[in-house]
Every structure is written in structure tokens, then in C-alpha cells.
Amino acid sequence: MNAFIGVKKYLAELAEKAAGNIPVQYPPSQEMGDLALPVGFKLAKELGKTPKEAAEDFAEKVKHPLIEKVEVQGGYVNVFLKRPETAEDVIKKALAKGYGGGEKTNERVVIDYSSINVAKPMHVGHLRSTIIGGSLRRVYRYLGVEAIGINYLGDIGTQFGKLIVAYRKWADREALEKEPIKELLRIYVKFHEEAEKDPKLEEEARDAYRKLEEGEKEYVELWKKFRELTIKYADRIYRMLGVEFDEISGESFYVERAREIVDVLLERGIAERDPETGAVIVDFGEKLGKDVILKSDGTTLYLTRDIAALMDRVEKYDPKKLVYVVGAPQSDHFRKLFWIARKLGVDRELVHVAFGLIHLPEGKMSTRKGRVVFLEDVLQKAVELAGEEMRKRGTYNEEDARKIGAGAVNYAVLKVEPEKDITFRWEKVLSFEGDTGPYLQYSAVRARKILEKAGDWEFATPASVNDDEWAIVKKIAVFPEVLRDVVKKDRPHILARYVYGLAKEFHGFYDRNPVLKAEEPERSFRLGLVSAFHNVLTTGMELLLLEEPEKM
Ligand code: ARG
């Protein structure tokens, strides 16, 4: 723990003893101190004094070697730290690799994200899941928690019957090799067009699906092929975005297990068989109502397979928490899933990170009609726009254009609270200024350039620390807390907010204070500050799936 957080903890404990749980606050301006305790309000009632008097009593007790002075303002106790001593400790800790992270533990969490559907193009909704999940996985791992990223493929459903029929009639092998998903989509769309003219096709598709389920070899091989092509196609996108997985599973793995679980649910009276239709039904209570978990013909459903997959994850990984990063329209689905899991005795933390829509300037999509915005095209466009800007600046190179384009998309997605919709505006997403990925990357490059020009230096602490320097020190000091908050709430936008604030603070500092031309010991101190800033910024960026470019 660094000195700043150490003092914060000391104050929290002191306040706890006197008045119970009181959150230590970060005052909005430097004149109000570095840390503040609204302790007087609560104590006033107990002691029969005014908040100011109660706060004054409390202030008497505040004694810590790193505290410079304490001021009372209304019911608040405002605490000022000794800047040089505190800064020295904070910067030294922040210069180390792994700052803010955690020792490896044997705790595990399972995160389900991306979870795309076989033979369908990945849409922007999957993009949001992919990016949030990919970032969360990294933050957990940085904190020493073994995060298992699972891509749970939608690899089951009657559309495979249609695809098999369409494939045998119309597939172009060459196109399939080059652009597998575009070709699969083309034949899928064609199927629907043709089926309108010739209803017999639907019949054929149902037939093909039945044969697939019965395990007919040729059909199973085709299904496997669709699955593999989809994974291969998605991998390209994952690599571009910097998203990793630890397991690729799919709904098809869980059909048998899902049926077994239905039996268990029936035995325990959690589910019932509808006497009329023979389907198996669960009553989830007033709000969620009833839902079918096994059709009368014995077919399992999305929900049923998800129950089986959840139980499997619990057994296989023994996680303390299971996280699902899936769009908000599936909220009820996850409420039902978690409801059943509880009934089955699952005592782990269960989280649905529900997110809103992404609106692209390109407009709405429909897979059936073939009106699709391809993710590769979106990413490609981002890379091109980044390249254009770099050309204007005379810094163009292919590798950095990729980093900046992908980073811009990742950041534009991560900075928004999950429940809010996102509207992409290309000029905004790719701007090198403002709350964007490129701005953060630019800040990192700028700091690195300073350090490259500095030559040899050794960190030193001056007798006084000015407001600009101090503001960054305090920001850097809270990085470890920010990361813990992210995993506690499963919300990476908290980290995005933080990193942007940090970068802005740095630009303010650098605009007003010379670094390389400063006198000693300020020069060495400021270089330490720049270096610590660079370390925290690039660590934060990495956790947000942003790479530092060479040049910008
Ligand atoms: N494949 C589903 C879809 O595209 C998302 C699956 C999410 N994960 C899960 N365990 N249900 O809508």
C-alpha cells in the first residue's frame, strides 16, 4: 500500500471507531485538503453538539507522521498531507512493474463474453460483449485472480438445417475459403429468398436438421465445418482487438446434460410437466412468470443448455463468481438462469453485465435480409481513418495505424457505462484530442519521448511539491483502488474514466512545468513523475485493450 492510501486507511479506521462507517472523500479542490471526512454530521447527534464542534473534537485525535495539518470546515475534517514524503513513496511504488496489481491467488472467476453464433456475422452487440469481457479478463488477471474467458458459441438451432440445404445447393467453395462468413450469409439469405418461391425448401431444411440431430455423418461434418469457419473468422477479429479466451465451448456441448438437469428439476419439484402438452415448465414467480425448459418433443432450449453450462463451469473451475457479458435484452433470461442455479444450490456470485446498443452511422442490421454491418469493415474503417490522420502528421506506419484504429474502437466502447447506448461518430471516436483512445495513446507517446530524451537520471525528492505535481501524485496513488473497484462491480468504464482523468492531469502539468529544462532536484523528481505516469497510463491502457504506438 502506498503512503497516500495508508493515510486514507488510517483516517477511515479512526472515523470508524468514533462514528461508524464514514467514507473518506477526495475533496474537489486542493484548498479543501487532500482527504476529507464528513464526520461531524454523524457525531453531532450523538454528542449533542454542532457538527463543527463534533468535527473539531475529532480533529484533535488525528495524528499521523504524514499529515501536515488538519482543518475543520462545517462538519468536515479536511486533511492535508506532507507532500514531499508522500509523493516520494507513491512515485517509487508506481515506478515498479505490476504497480496496483495483486499477487497471484487461487481465486477464480469465469467470464462468458463474445459468445457469437455459428455461421452468422458477428454484429456490433457481440463487439461490445467481446471488448468488455476481454478487458475484464485482463483486469482480474492483473489483480491475481485467475479469470477464465469463455466463448460460448451459439452452435445449435434449426438454422443449421437451412444452412445445410443451402450449402449443398449454392455454396461457392472458393468464396467460402476466402470470406467464409460472407459466403455463409449469402447462401443463408438466398435460402430465404428461394423459400418464399418454393415452400418445399423449408420442409427440406427441417428434414436436414432432424438428420443432423440424429447424427448423420455428412451433416455433422458440415455442421463442424461451419463451426470451424466461424471460429477462424472470429479469431481474426479477436486478434485485431487484442481479446483472448481460455475456452471455446458451445451450446451443443450441453444438450445431454441439459436433459439430465430437467429430470433433476422435475424430481425436486422445481419444474413440472404440463399435463396437456407434455412440455416441462418452470414457474419463476410473479415477475418472471412461467417458461418452458423442455419442449414436448424433448428438445432443450437456450435456457436449459445455459443451466447445464453453468453447472459445468461451477464444477470444472470452482469459481467464486460467474460473469456473463451479454446485451440487456437478455436480462430476463439471466434472471431465470440465476433463479434456477440458486434452486440447485449454487452459492457463487452470479453477475449479468447487461449492456445497451451501439448505433453505427451505417444504420440498422438484419441478418435474414443480408443487411449487415460487418465488424471487419468497421475495424478496417477505423484503421484507415487513423492512417489518414497519421499521414497528415507525417507519422504514418502500418502497425501503429492498426493499434490506433483498434484502440479507438475499444476505448469508445469501454468508456461508456454498460447500460447506456453508444452512438459511434467516426470523427469523435478517432480524434486525437478529448476523451478518446488515440488521445490516451498520444499521451503515452508524449511521456515516453520525454523520458527518451532525458538521459540518465535518478529519482530525487525536492523540499516542496507544487499543485500540478501533487495533483498527478494523488491520481497515481489511487490507481490500485480503481482496479479493485472495476472487478468488484465488473465495470471497466470506471478504469476508462480514471485513465482519461489521469492523462488530462498530465497534460496540465506538462503545459505549465518544464521537465527536461528544470533545475535539480526538480528535474529528477519530475522525470520520476513522468515515468510513473507513463507506467500507470500504459498499464491502464493495456487493461483497456489499448496498445502504445511507436509514433503518432
Ligand atoms: N449466443 C448468444 C447470442 O448471440 C449469446 C450467449 C451468451 N452467453 C450465454 N451463456 N447465454 O445472443
Short mmCIF file of C-alpha atoms and ligand atoms in Angstrom, two decimals, residues 112 115-117 126 152 154 251 302 306 313 324 326 330 333-334, ligand 1:
data_model
loop_
_atom_site.label_atom_id
_atom_site.label_comp_id
_atom_site.label_asym_id
_atom_site.label_seq_id
_atom_site.Cartn_x
_atom_site.Cartn_y
_atom_site.Cartn_z
CA ASP A 112 -18.65 -15.52 -20.62
CA SER A 115 -20.36 -15.90 -27.42
CA ILE A 116 -21.12 -15.50 -31.07
CA ASN A 117 -23.42 -17.56 -33.24
CA HIS A 126 -21.18 -9.04 -29.91
CA TYR A 152 -19.89 -19.93 -25.59
CA GLY A 154 -24.44 -20.45 -30.40
CA GLU A 251 -24.48 -24.82 -26.57
CA TYR A 302 -31.32 -21.89 -24.81
CA ASP A 306 -27.31 -22.46 -20.15
CA ARG A 313 -18.46 -24.21 -15.03
CA TYR A 324 -21.99 -13.08 -18.26
CA VAL A 326 -24.50 -10.14 -22.70
CA GLN A 330 -31.39 -10.97 -22.26
CA HIS A 333 -33.06 -14.86 -19.41
CA PHE A 334 -30.28 -14.38 -16.85
N1 ARG B 1 -25.10 -16.58 -28.47
C1 ARG B 1 -25.93 -15.69 -27.71
C2 ARG B 1 -26.36 -14.52 -28.59
O1 ARG B 1 -25.72 -14.22 -29.57
C3 ARG B 1 -25.23 -15.12 -26.51
C4 ARG B 1 -24.79 -16.13 -25.50
C5 ARG B 1 -24.41 -15.51 -24.20
N2 ARG B 1 -23.95 -16.45 -23.23
C6 ARG B 1 -24.71 -17.30 -22.56
N3 ARG B 1 -24.15 -18.11 -21.70
N4 ARG B 1 -26.01 -17.30 -22.71
O2 ARG B 1 -27.35 -13.88 -28.28
#
